[in-house]
Coordinates of C-alpha atoms and ligand atoms in Angstrom, one line a residue:
Chain A
X1237 CA 57.0 -71.0 -199.1
X1238 CA 58.4 -68.1 -196.4
X1239 CA 59.5 -64.9 -197.6
X1240 CA 62.8 -66.1 -196.4
X1241 CA 63.1 -68.9 -198.7
X1242 CA 61.5 -67.6 -201.7
X1243 CA 64.3 -63.9 -201.7
X1244 CA 66.7 -66.3 -201.3
X1245 CA 65.4 -68.6 -203.7
X1246 CA 64.9 -65.6 -206.2
X1247 CA 68.1 -63.9 -205.3
X1248 CA 70.2 -67.5 -206.4
X1249 CA 67.9 -67.2 -209.9
X1250 CA 68.6 -64.0 -210.4
X1251 CA 72.8 -65.0 -209.9
X1252 CA 72.5 -68.0 -211.8
X1253 CA 70.5 -66.3 -214.9
X1254 CA 73.2 -63.3 -214.2
X1255 CA 75.6 -65.5 -215.4
X1256 CA 74.1 -66.7 -218.7
X1257 CA 72.9 -63.4 -219.2
X1258 CA 76.9 -62.5 -218.9
X1259 CA 78.2 -64.7 -221.3
X1260 CA 75.4 -63.3 -224.4
X1261 CA 76.6 -60.2 -223.3
X1262 CA 80.3 -61.1 -224.6
X1263 CA 79.2 -63.0 -227.5
X1264 CA 76.2 -60.7 -228.7
X1265 CA 76.7 -57.0 -227.2
X1266 CA 80.9 -57.2 -227.3
X1267 CA 81.3 -58.9 -230.4
X1268 CA 78.1 -59.1 -232.4
X1269 CA 77.6 -62.5 -231.7
X1270 CA 74.0 -63.2 -232.3
X1271 CA 73.4 -66.2 -230.2
X1272 CA 69.6 -67.7 -230.3
X1273 CA 71.2 -71.6 -228.7
X1274 CA 72.4 -69.7 -225.2
X1275 CA 70.6 -72.8 -223.9
X1276 CA 72.9 -74.9 -225.4
X1277 CA 75.7 -73.8 -223.1
X1278 CA 73.1 -74.1 -219.5
X1279 CA 72.0 -77.3 -220.9
X1280 CA 75.1 -79.2 -221.3
X1281 CA 77.1 -77.5 -217.9
X1282 CA 73.5 -78.8 -216.2
X1283 CA 74.5 -82.6 -217.3
X1284 CA 77.9 -82.3 -218.1
X1285 CA 78.1 -81.7 -214.3
X1286 CA 75.2 -84.4 -213.1
X1287 CA 76.8 -86.6 -214.8
X1288 CA 80.3 -86.6 -213.3
X1289 CA 79.8 -85.4 -210.1
X1290 CA 76.4 -88.0 -209.5
X1291 CA 76.7 -91.1 -212.5
X1292 CA 81.4 -91.3 -212.1
X1293 CA 80.7 -89.7 -208.1
X1294 CA 83.2 -86.4 -209.1
X1295 CA 83.6 -83.3 -206.7
X1296 CA 81.0 -80.8 -206.9
X1297 CA 83.7 -78.9 -208.0
X1298 CA 84.7 -81.2 -211.2
X1299 CA 81.6 -81.6 -212.3
X1300 CA 81.6 -78.0 -212.4
X1301 CA 84.7 -77.7 -214.2
X1302 CA 83.6 -80.6 -216.3
X1303 CA 80.6 -78.3 -217.4
X1304 CA 82.7 -75.8 -218.1
X1305 CA 84.8 -77.7 -219.8
X1306 CA 82.1 -79.5 -221.9
X1307 CA 80.2 -76.1 -222.5
X1308 CA 83.2 -74.3 -223.8
X1309 CA 83.5 -77.2 -226.0
X1310 CA 81.3 -77.4 -228.1
X1311 CA 81.2 -73.3 -228.1
X1312 CA 84.4 -73.7 -229.5
X1313 CA 82.6 -76.3 -232.3
X1314 CA 80.1 -75.0 -233.3
X1315 CA 81.8 -72.2 -234.5
X1316 CA 84.0 -74.1 -236.5
X1317 CA 81.6 -74.7 -239.7
X1318 CA 79.2 -71.3 -238.7
X1319 CA 82.1 -69.2 -239.5
X1320 CA 81.1 -68.3 -243.1
X1321 CA 77.4 -67.2 -242.4
X1322 CA 75.9 -64.6 -242.5
X1323 CA 74.8 -62.6 -239.0
X1324 CA 71.1 -63.7 -239.8
X1325 CA 71.2 -67.6 -241.1
X1326 CA 74.4 -67.3 -238.0
X1327 CA 71.3 -67.3 -235.8
X1328 CA 69.6 -69.6 -237.1
X1329 CA 72.2 -72.0 -236.8
X1330 CA 73.1 -71.6 -233.2
X1331 CA 68.6 -72.3 -232.6
X1332 CA 69.8 -75.5 -233.6
X1333 CA 72.1 -76.5 -232.3
X1334 CA 70.1 -75.4 -228.8
X1335 CA 67.7 -77.8 -230.4
X1336 CA 70.0 -80.6 -231.1
X1337 CA 71.3 -80.1 -228.3
X1338 CA 68.0 -80.8 -226.2
X1339 CA 66.5 -83.9 -228.1
X1340 CA 70.1 -85.1 -227.6
X1341 CA 69.3 -85.3 -223.8
X1342 CA 65.8 -86.4 -224.6
X1343 CA 66.3 -88.9 -226.1
X1344 CA 70.1 -91.1 -225.3
X1345 CA 69.7 -91.4 -221.7
X1346 CA 72.9 -93.9 -221.7
X1347 CA 74.8 -91.3 -221.3
X1348 CA 73.8 -90.3 -218.3
X1349 CA 74.4 -93.7 -217.2
X1350 CA 70.8 -94.9 -218.1
X1351 CA 69.1 -97.8 -215.4
X1352 CA 69.3 -96.2 -212.1
X1353 CA 69.7 -92.2 -212.6
X1354 CA 67.0 -92.9 -215.4
X1355 CA 68.1 -89.3 -217.5
X1356 CA 65.6 -89.2 -221.5
X1357 CA 61.9 -87.6 -221.0
X1358 CA 62.5 -88.3 -217.6
X1359 CA 65.1 -86.1 -216.4
X1360 CA 67.7 -86.6 -213.7
X1361 CA 66.9 -86.6 -209.6
X1362 CA 69.2 -86.8 -206.8
X1363 CA 71.9 -84.0 -208.1
X1364 CA 74.0 -84.5 -205.0
X1365 CA 73.8 -80.6 -203.9
X1366 CA 78.3 -79.7 -201.8
X1367 CA 78.6 -79.6 -199.0
X1368 CA 74.8 -80.5 -197.3
X1369 CA 75.5 -82.9 -194.8
X1370 CA 77.4 -79.4 -193.0
X1371 CA 74.0 -77.6 -193.4
X1372 CA 70.2 -77.4 -192.1
X1373 CA 67.7 -76.9 -194.5
X1374 CA 67.0 -74.2 -193.2
X1375 CA 70.6 -72.7 -193.6
X1376 CA 71.7 -74.7 -196.9
X1377 CA 70.1 -72.2 -199.3
X1378 CA 72.1 -69.2 -197.8
X1379 CA 75.3 -71.4 -198.4
X1380 CA 74.3 -72.3 -202.1
X1381 CA 73.7 -68.5 -202.5
X1382 CA 77.2 -67.8 -201.2
X1383 CA 78.5 -70.5 -204.2
X1384 CA 76.5 -68.6 -206.1
X1385 CA 77.6 -64.8 -206.5
X1386 CA 81.2 -66.1 -206.3
X1387 CA 80.9 -67.2 -209.5
X1388 CA 79.0 -64.1 -210.4
X1389 CA 81.2 -61.8 -209.1
X1390 CA 84.3 -64.6 -210.5
X1391 CA 82.2 -64.4 -213.6
X1392 CA 82.0 -60.6 -213.8
X1393 CA 85.3 -59.5 -213.1
X1394 CA 86.9 -61.8 -216.1
X1395 CA 84.4 -60.9 -218.4
X1396 CA 85.0 -57.1 -217.4
X1397 CA 88.3 -57.8 -217.5
X1398 CA 88.5 -59.1 -221.2
X1399 CA 86.0 -57.0 -222.7
X1400 CA 88.7 -53.4 -221.5
X1401 CA 91.6 -55.9 -223.2
X1402 CA 93.4 -55.5 -226.1
X1403 CA 91.0 -58.6 -227.2
X1404 CA 88.2 -56.5 -225.9
X1405 CA 89.0 -54.0 -228.9
X1406 CA 88.9 -56.4 -230.5
X1407 CA 86.2 -58.0 -230.7
X1408 CA 84.2 -54.4 -231.1
X1409 CA 85.3 -53.8 -234.3
X1410 CA 84.5 -57.5 -235.2
X1411 CA 81.3 -55.7 -233.7
X1412 CA 81.3 -54.1 -236.5
X1413 CA 82.2 -55.5 -239.7
X1414 CA 84.8 -58.4 -240.9
X1415 CA 86.8 -55.7 -243.1
X1416 CA 88.8 -53.6 -241.0
X1417 CA 90.0 -56.1 -238.1
X1418 CA 90.4 -58.3 -241.4
X1419 CA 93.1 -55.1 -242.9
X1420 CA 94.7 -55.1 -239.1
X1421 CA 96.0 -58.3 -239.3
X1422 CA 93.1 -59.9 -236.9
X1423 CA 92.8 -63.1 -237.3
X1424 CA 88.3 -62.6 -237.3
X1425 CA 86.7 -66.2 -237.0
X1426 CA 89.6 -66.4 -234.7
X1427 CA 88.8 -64.6 -232.1
X1428 CA 84.9 -65.6 -232.8
X1429 CA 86.2 -69.2 -232.1
X1430 CA 87.6 -67.2 -229.0
X1431 CA 84.5 -65.7 -227.4
X1432 CA 82.2 -68.9 -228.2
X1433 CA 84.2 -70.7 -225.8
X1434 CA 84.6 -68.8 -224.1
X1435 CA 81.0 -67.7 -223.5
X1436 CA 80.7 -71.4 -223.9
X1437 CA 82.3 -71.9 -220.4
X1438 CA 80.4 -69.3 -218.5
X1439 CA 77.1 -70.1 -219.8
X1440 CA 78.4 -74.2 -218.7
X1441 CA 79.1 -72.8 -215.4
X1442 CA 75.0 -71.5 -214.2
X1443 CA 74.2 -74.5 -216.1
X1444 CA 76.5 -76.7 -213.0
X1445 CA 75.1 -74.5 -210.6
X1446 CA 71.1 -74.4 -211.3
X1447 CA 72.1 -78.5 -211.5
X1448 CA 72.4 -79.1 -208.7
X1449 CA 70.5 -76.2 -206.8
X1450 CA 67.4 -77.8 -207.9
X1451 CA 68.4 -81.8 -208.0
X1452 CA 66.9 -82.7 -210.9
X1453 CA 67.2 -81.4 -214.7
X1454 CA 64.8 -82.5 -217.9
X1455 CA 65.7 -81.9 -221.6
X1456 CA 62.6 -79.2 -221.6
X1457 CA 63.8 -77.4 -218.5
X1458 CA 66.1 -76.5 -222.0
X1459 CA 64.0 -74.3 -223.9
X1460 CA 64.4 -72.4 -226.6
X1461 CA 62.8 -69.6 -224.7
X1462 CA 65.4 -70.1 -221.8
X1463 CA 67.4 -68.1 -224.5
X1464 CA 65.0 -65.8 -225.2
X1465 CA 65.0 -64.8 -221.0
X1466 CA 68.3 -64.1 -221.4
X1467 CA 68.1 -62.2 -224.0
X1468 CA 65.5 -59.8 -222.7
X1469 CA 68.1 -59.1 -220.0
X1470 CA 71.2 -58.5 -222.5
X1471 CA 68.3 -56.0 -223.5
X1472 CA 66.3 -54.5 -221.1
X1473 CA 69.5 -53.8 -219.0
X1474 CA 72.4 -52.4 -221.3
X1475 CA 73.6 -54.4 -224.0
X1476 CA 77.9 -54.0 -224.4
X1477 CA 77.5 -53.2 -220.8
X1478 CA 78.7 -55.8 -218.1
X1479 CA 77.1 -54.5 -214.8
X1480 CA 73.7 -54.2 -217.5
X1481 CA 74.3 -57.5 -218.1
X1482 CA 73.7 -58.1 -214.1
X1483 CA 71.0 -56.0 -213.7
X1484 CA 68.7 -57.0 -216.8
X1485 CA 69.1 -60.1 -214.9
X1486 CA 68.1 -58.9 -211.9
X1487 CA 64.8 -57.7 -213.8
X1488 CA 63.8 -60.3 -215.7
X1489 CA 63.6 -62.3 -212.7
X1490 CA 61.8 -60.1 -210.5
X1491 CA 58.8 -59.9 -213.5
X1492 CA 59.1 -63.1 -213.8
X1493 CA 58.5 -64.0 -209.9
X1494 CA 56.1 -61.7 -208.6
X1495 CA 54.0 -62.4 -211.9
X1496 CA 53.1 -65.7 -210.6
X1497 CA 52.2 -64.1 -207.2
X1498 CA 49.2 -62.1 -209.3
X1499 CA 46.9 -65.0 -208.7
X1500 CA 46.7 -64.5 -205.3
X1501 CA 45.0 -61.1 -206.7
X1502 CA 43.1 -61.9 -210.3
X1503 CA 41.2 -64.2 -210.8
X1504 CA 43.1 -66.3 -213.9
X1505 CA 44.5 -69.5 -214.2
X1506 CA 48.2 -70.6 -213.4
X1507 CA 48.6 -71.7 -217.2
X1508 CA 47.0 -68.8 -218.6
X1509 CA 48.9 -67.4 -216.8
X1510 CA 52.6 -69.0 -216.9
X1511 CA 52.2 -67.9 -220.8
X1512 CA 50.6 -64.2 -219.9
X1513 CA 54.3 -63.8 -218.2
X1514 CA 56.5 -64.7 -221.5
X1515 CA 53.4 -62.1 -223.7
X1516 CA 54.5 -59.8 -220.5
X1517 CA 58.5 -59.8 -221.2
X1518 CA 57.6 -59.8 -224.6
X1519 CA 56.7 -56.4 -224.0
X1520 CA 59.4 -55.5 -222.1
X1521 CA 61.5 -56.4 -224.9
X1522 CA 59.5 -54.2 -227.4
X1523 CA 59.5 -51.0 -224.8
X1524 CA 63.0 -51.3 -224.4
X1525 CA 63.3 -51.5 -227.9
X1526 CA 61.4 -48.6 -228.6
X1527 CA 62.0 -46.2 -226.1
X1528 CA 65.4 -47.2 -224.5
X1529 CA 67.7 -48.6 -227.0
X1530 CA 71.1 -49.2 -225.4
X1531 CA 68.8 -50.6 -222.0
X1532 CA 69.4 -49.6 -218.8
X1533 CA 72.7 -48.8 -219.0
X1534 CA 74.5 -47.9 -221.3
X1535 CA 77.5 -49.4 -223.1
X1536 CA 80.8 -47.5 -221.4
X1537 CA 82.3 -45.1 -223.9
X1538 CA 86.9 -46.1 -222.8
X1539 CA 88.2 -42.9 -222.2
X1540 CA 92.4 -42.4 -222.4
X1541 CA 93.9 -39.3 -220.6
X1542 CA 97.1 -38.4 -221.9
X1543 CA 100.5 -38.6 -219.0
Chain B
X715 CA 108.3 -54.3 -253.8
X716 CA 105.0 -55.5 -255.5
X717 CA 104.6 -56.4 -258.5
X718 CA 100.9 -58.1 -260.5
X719 CA 101.0 -60.3 -263.6
X720 CA 97.8 -60.1 -266.0
X721 CA 95.4 -60.0 -263.0
X722 CA 91.7 -60.8 -264.3
X723 CA 89.1 -60.2 -262.6
X724 CA 85.2 -60.0 -263.8
X725 CA 82.1 -59.2 -261.9
X726 CA 79.1 -61.6 -263.5
X727 CA 79.6 -59.7 -267.1
X728 CA 82.0 -57.2 -266.2
X729 CA 85.7 -57.6 -266.7
X730 CA 87.3 -54.9 -263.6
X731 CA 90.7 -55.9 -264.6
X732 CA 91.9 -57.3 -267.3
X733 CA 94.9 -59.0 -267.8
X734 CA 96.5 -56.2 -265.9
X735 CA 100.8 -56.5 -265.3
X736 CA 102.6 -54.1 -263.0
X737 CA 105.5 -53.7 -260.2
X738 CA 106.0 -51.2 -257.8
X739 CA 109.5 -50.2 -256.5
X740 CA 110.6 -50.3 -253.5
X741 CA 110.1 -47.1 -250.8
X742 CA 108.7 -44.9 -253.9
X743 CA 105.4 -43.6 -254.0
X744 CA 103.3 -44.6 -256.9
X745 CA 99.9 -42.7 -258.5
X746 CA 97.5 -45.4 -259.0
X747 CA 95.1 -43.3 -261.5
X748 CA 92.1 -44.0 -264.1
X749 CA 88.4 -43.6 -264.8
X750 CA 85.5 -44.1 -262.5
X751 CA 85.1 -47.5 -262.9
X752 CA 88.9 -48.5 -264.3
X753 CA 89.0 -51.1 -261.2
X754 CA 91.6 -48.9 -259.0
X755 CA 89.3 -50.3 -255.6
X756 CA 89.3 -53.9 -257.5
X757 CA 92.6 -53.6 -257.7
X758 CA 93.0 -52.6 -253.9
X759 CA 91.1 -56.1 -253.8
X760 CA 92.8 -58.1 -254.5
X761 CA 95.9 -57.3 -253.3
X762 CA 95.0 -57.7 -250.1
X763 CA 92.2 -60.8 -250.7
X764 CA 88.8 -58.9 -249.8
X765 CA 88.7 -60.3 -253.3
X766 CA 89.6 -64.0 -255.2
X767 CA 92.1 -63.2 -258.7
X768 CA 90.2 -65.8 -261.6
X769 CA 93.8 -66.1 -262.5
X770 CA 97.5 -64.4 -262.6
X771 CA 99.4 -63.8 -260.2
X772 CA 100.8 -61.3 -257.2
X773 CA 104.1 -61.5 -255.2
X774 CA 104.7 -59.1 -252.0
X775 CA 108.9 -58.6 -251.6
X776 CA 108.5 -62.0 -253.6
X777 CA 106.1 -63.8 -252.2
X778 CA 103.2 -64.6 -254.0
X779 CA 100.1 -64.7 -252.5
X780 CA 97.6 -66.6 -253.0
X781 CA 94.2 -67.5 -251.8
X782 CA 95.4 -67.2 -248.0
X783 CA 92.8 -64.8 -246.5
X784 CA 93.5 -60.5 -245.4
X785 CA 94.1 -60.8 -242.4
X786 CA 97.0 -63.1 -243.1
X787 CA 98.2 -60.2 -246.0
X788 CA 98.2 -57.7 -243.3
X789 CA 100.2 -60.0 -241.6
X790 CA 102.6 -60.0 -244.5
X791 CA 102.7 -55.8 -244.6
X792 CA 100.1 -55.3 -246.7
X793 CA 98.0 -52.5 -245.0
X794 CA 95.1 -51.2 -246.7
X795 CA 92.6 -48.3 -246.7
X796 CA 89.0 -48.4 -248.0
X797 CA 87.6 -45.1 -250.6
X798 CA 84.7 -45.8 -248.2
X799 CA 86.0 -45.2 -244.5
X800 CA 85.7 -48.3 -242.3
X801 CA 84.4 -46.5 -238.7
X802 CA 83.4 -49.1 -235.9
X803 CA 81.0 -46.3 -234.8
X804 CA 81.1 -47.4 -231.3
X805 CA 84.8 -46.8 -230.8
X806 CA 86.3 -43.8 -230.4
X807 CA 89.4 -42.4 -232.0
X808 CA 91.5 -42.9 -229.7
X809 CA 90.7 -46.6 -229.4
X810 CA 90.9 -46.8 -233.5
X811 CA 94.3 -46.4 -233.4
X812 CA 94.8 -48.8 -230.6
X813 CA 93.4 -51.4 -232.1
X814 CA 95.7 -51.3 -235.2
X815 CA 99.1 -52.2 -234.3
X816 CA 99.8 -56.1 -234.9
X817 CA 101.0 -59.1 -232.5
X818 CA 99.5 -56.9 -229.2
X819 CA 100.1 -59.4 -226.0
X820 CA 97.2 -57.8 -224.7
X821 CA 95.0 -60.0 -227.5
X822 CA 95.4 -63.1 -226.8
X823 CA 92.8 -63.5 -222.9
X824 CA 95.6 -65.9 -221.1
X825 CA 97.5 -63.0 -221.2
X826 CA 95.5 -60.7 -220.1
X827 CA 95.4 -62.5 -216.8
X828 CA 98.7 -63.8 -217.3
X829 CA 100.2 -60.3 -218.0
X830 CA 99.1 -57.3 -217.8
X831 CA 102.2 -55.1 -216.6
X832 CA 103.3 -55.9 -220.1
X833 CA 100.0 -55.3 -221.0
X834 CA 100.0 -51.8 -219.5
X835 CA 103.8 -51.5 -221.2
X836 CA 102.4 -52.2 -224.6
X837 CA 99.3 -50.3 -224.4
X838 CA 101.3 -46.4 -222.6
X839 CA 103.7 -47.4 -226.2
X840 CA 100.6 -47.2 -228.1
X841 CA 99.3 -44.1 -226.8
X842 CA 102.4 -42.4 -227.4
X843 CA 102.1 -43.3 -230.8
X844 CA 98.7 -42.7 -231.3
X845 CA 99.2 -38.6 -229.8
X846 CA 101.6 -38.1 -232.4
X847 CA 99.5 -39.7 -235.6
X848 CA 96.5 -37.8 -233.8
X849 CA 98.3 -34.8 -233.7
X850 CA 99.5 -35.3 -237.4
X851 CA 95.9 -36.2 -238.7
X852 CA 94.9 -33.4 -236.6
X853 CA 92.4 -35.6 -234.5
X854 CA 93.5 -35.1 -231.5
X855 CA 90.8 -32.6 -229.9
X856 CA 88.7 -35.8 -230.8
X857 CA 90.3 -38.1 -229.7
X858 CA 87.7 -39.8 -226.9
X859 CA 84.7 -38.7 -229.3
X860 CA 83.1 -42.1 -231.2
X861 CA 84.5 -42.4 -235.1
X862 CA 80.5 -42.9 -236.0
X863 CA 80.6 -38.8 -235.1
X864 CA 83.2 -38.0 -237.1
X865 CA 82.6 -36.1 -241.1
X866 CA 83.6 -38.0 -243.7
X867 CA 87.0 -36.3 -244.4
X868 CA 87.2 -37.2 -240.5
X869 CA 86.7 -41.0 -240.5
X870 CA 89.7 -40.3 -244.1
X871 CA 92.1 -38.4 -241.7
X872 CA 91.3 -41.2 -239.4
X873 CA 91.9 -44.5 -241.3
X874 CA 94.7 -43.2 -242.4
X875 CA 96.3 -43.2 -239.6
X876 CA 94.7 -45.9 -237.7
X877 CA 97.0 -47.7 -240.4
X878 CA 100.0 -45.9 -240.8
X879 CA 99.7 -46.8 -236.6
X880 CA 99.8 -50.8 -237.9
X881 CA 103.2 -49.8 -238.9
X882 CA 102.8 -52.0 -242.5
X883 CA 105.4 -52.2 -245.5
X884 CA 103.7 -51.5 -248.1
X885 CA 100.6 -49.4 -248.2
X886 CA 97.6 -49.5 -249.5
X887 CA 95.5 -45.7 -249.6
X888 CA 92.1 -45.4 -251.9
X889 CA 91.6 -41.9 -251.6
X890 CA 92.6 -40.9 -248.6
X891 CA 92.1 -37.4 -249.7
X892 CA 88.5 -37.6 -250.5
X893 CA 87.0 -35.0 -248.5
X894 CA 89.9 -33.9 -247.0
X895 CA 90.8 -30.0 -247.0
X896 CA 93.1 -28.6 -248.8
X897 CA 95.3 -26.7 -246.4
X898 CA 95.2 -30.1 -244.3
X899 CA 96.4 -32.4 -247.3
X900 CA 99.2 -30.7 -248.1
X901 CA 100.5 -31.5 -244.5
X902 CA 100.0 -35.0 -244.9
X903 CA 101.5 -34.7 -248.9
X904 CA 104.3 -34.1 -246.3
X905 CA 104.3 -36.1 -243.9
X906 CA 103.0 -39.1 -245.9
X907 CA 106.7 -38.1 -247.8
X908 CA 109.1 -38.0 -244.8
X909 CA 107.3 -42.0 -243.4
X910 CA 108.5 -43.1 -246.7
X911 CA 112.2 -41.5 -246.2
X912 CA 111.4 -42.8 -242.0
X913 CA 110.7 -46.0 -242.8
X914 CA 111.5 -47.2 -245.6
X915 CA 107.7 -47.3 -246.4
X916 CA 105.9 -48.4 -250.1
X917 CA 103.3 -46.9 -250.7
X918 CA 100.8 -47.3 -253.6
X919 CA 98.2 -44.6 -254.1
X920 CA 94.4 -44.3 -255.2
X921 CA 93.7 -40.6 -255.9
X922 CA 92.0 -38.0 -258.3
X923 CA 93.2 -34.8 -257.4
X924 CA 96.8 -34.6 -260.9
X925 CA 97.5 -31.9 -258.0
X926 CA 98.1 -34.0 -255.0
X927 CA 99.9 -37.0 -257.1
X928 CA 102.6 -34.4 -259.0
X929 CA 103.5 -33.6 -256.1
X930 CA 103.5 -36.7 -254.0
X931 CA 104.1 -39.6 -257.0
X932 CA 106.9 -40.2 -258.2
X933 CA 105.6 -42.6 -260.4
X934 CA 102.0 -43.1 -262.1
X935 CA 100.3 -46.2 -263.2
X936 CA 96.9 -44.9 -265.2
X937 CA 94.0 -47.9 -265.8
X938 CA 91.4 -47.9 -268.5
X939 CA 88.8 -50.6 -267.6
X940 CA 90.5 -52.7 -266.0
X941 CA 94.0 -52.3 -268.0
X942 CA 97.3 -50.7 -267.8
X943 CA 97.1 -47.9 -270.1
X944 CA 100.3 -45.9 -269.9
X945 CA 103.4 -45.1 -267.0
X946 CA 105.5 -42.8 -266.2
X947 CA 106.4 -39.8 -264.0
X948 CA 103.6 -37.8 -263.6
X949 CA 104.4 -34.9 -266.1
X950 CA 105.2 -37.9 -268.3
X951 CA 102.0 -38.8 -267.7
X952 CA 99.9 -35.4 -268.2
X953 CA 101.1 -35.1 -271.0
X954 CA 100.4 -38.6 -273.4
X955 CA 98.1 -38.8 -275.8
X956 CA 96.3 -41.8 -274.6
X957 CA 95.4 -40.5 -271.4
X958 CA 94.4 -37.2 -271.5
X959 CA 92.6 -39.7 -274.7
X960 CA 91.0 -41.9 -272.3
X961 CA 89.5 -38.5 -269.3
X962 CA 88.1 -36.8 -271.9
X963 CA 85.8 -39.6 -273.9
X964 CA 85.5 -41.4 -270.3
X965 CA 83.9 -38.5 -268.0
X966 CA 81.5 -37.5 -269.8
X967 CA 79.9 -41.7 -270.2
X968 CA 81.7 -43.2 -268.4
X969 CA 80.1 -41.2 -265.3
X970 CA 76.9 -41.3 -266.1
X971 CA 77.0 -44.9 -267.0
X972 CA 78.4 -45.9 -263.2
X973 CA 76.5 -43.5 -261.7
X974 CA 74.5 -46.0 -260.1
X975 CA 76.5 -49.3 -260.5
X976 CA 79.1 -47.8 -258.8
X977 CA 80.4 -50.9 -256.1
X978 CA 83.3 -49.7 -253.6
Ligands
ATP2804 N1 81.0 -56.0 -255.6 C1 81.2 -55.9 -256.8 N2 80.4 -56.0 -257.0 C2 80.4 -56.1 -258.3 N3 80.9 -55.3 -259.8 C3 81.7 -54.9 -258.9 C4 81.7 -55.4 -257.6 N4 83.1 -54.0 -257.5 C5 83.5 -53.7 -258.7 N5 82.4 -54.0 -259.2 C6 82.3 -53.3 -261.0 O1 84.0 -53.4 -261.4 C7 84.3 -53.1 -261.8 C8 85.5 -51.0 -261.5 O2 85.1 -50.9 -260.1 P1 86.3 -50.2 -258.9 O3 85.3 -50.1 -257.9 O4 87.4 -50.9 -259.2 O5 86.9 -49.0 -260.2 P2 86.9 -47.4 -259.8 O6 88.8 -47.4 -260.9 O7 88.0 -48.3 -258.1 O8 86.3 -46.6 -259.5 P3 86.3 -45.4 -258.7 O9 87.5 -44.6 -259.9 O10 84.9 -44.9 -258.4 O11 86.7 -45.6 -257.2 C9 83.2 -51.1 -261.8 O12 82.6 -51.3 -262.8 C10 82.4 -52.2 -261.1 O13 81.2 -52.1 -260.6
MG2805 MG1 87.8 -47.4 -255.8

């Protein structure tokens, strides 16, 4: 892989993960929802979009929307039975929900049309890439990068508008506990459900982008480990700061991908390196939590000035 | 305005409210006093829906309040403060106030994108009232400070200002002046009285300071062991034998007992 190719690939991954990290930041950073099943949105978006585009032969844009709707609905629906759980139990419930989603796609190959498309543990290949025929093999990744950046920009603008609004004020108050917002007449459960729906749909968007970029998805790409990586991005970048979430995604992705070059310089086997990579990201989280509690970019104070 | 009818509430073996019955007139300021642990805060928590009751009935403006979530009770116009201030640390004083108004257009997700101008106007409106209230509670200079950095007394003031922003019909204030300096308490008393005159609010107030009670309250209700033991004007109450009895026999014994088992 040439250097330029690699950099474009890296930028695309950064963009996709930045969307995931913005989504988790809305849930955890702003609303205090410790979602340990973030990867479920990613997975659902990827599968839903693949089904829409590959099996039902619909255009890419409908796949994108389909993925967002399915993942958003999932976020909304899982908030219903879990509405009364305490924070730690809620986190465990989301972790379990994400595993259920993954195992569902592992076992139920019919959902992807069965036969011709395989599915199940074999995964699904041949996922169409949007407007692929208009570009050469060399220029296409640049085009795809543009799609990803447009999606990232839209995600950033939408989530920032929300977190700056009166809606954002309410979810920030929920982060500190239910009592106050309840006493002020805010429907706390309703707000949490809406946050999960929005977080879910953007997580789903990232999944669509992932599926159509790689052209192949399988359940083992959506292990709980992915959630862990997204958490690292939010914690290192700075929780409750949308730019921080993006910066975190950039840093963790650089870190994650640079370790693959180490094998050229160090006498370590690739398998060992893969697990060392996780250890390194874990260390990064610990260091961030010990020495920069608020991450690289701190939460911004919302200021108002009189007239 | 508020009718409480034989309400019972127990925590394990403790009967916090023991068949409590009383009512509060519209547009009045009623003081609620009683020794520590007599059930004052529990009563507030039951009225505002934070705790369920074991039995009995509560009516606000003739409407029965039964098994509905606290936020719905707040939407009916019941505003409450907490004995231990609830203050989101990472929100500024001003943000705390702007959070309070009910039914804000900008709380709707779609509205954020469809009606940005309306939201801006709404915000400016809220800012105006917020500045007035900040002057009142003397937190104007701290408006852009994180609420988490305020002192205990300042947090009480913020809580009072914030609940006023939400424009309640019935106000339940749990020791709003605890830790607030006496000169400011005087101003607050005047302000609360003015508010009542202006907006016709009804106020139920837990307060240990008898001076505040006699200056501000039309009537006083005295609780002991979850029961009403007396009711009357502040003067009547200060002369009441049973009340003096409860406070005298109670203070040493009960306070010792409740030092480590007190709820909120
Ligand atoms: N959440 C709770 N769990 C268990 N017991 C509680 C709880 N809340 C209150 N209690 C108990 O109920 C009784 C009444 O408490 P409450 O807080 O209502 O008293 P109070 O009149 O507000 O006292 P204070 O003047 O000290 O604030 C006390 O015995 C208290 O220990
Ligand atoms: Mg109390």
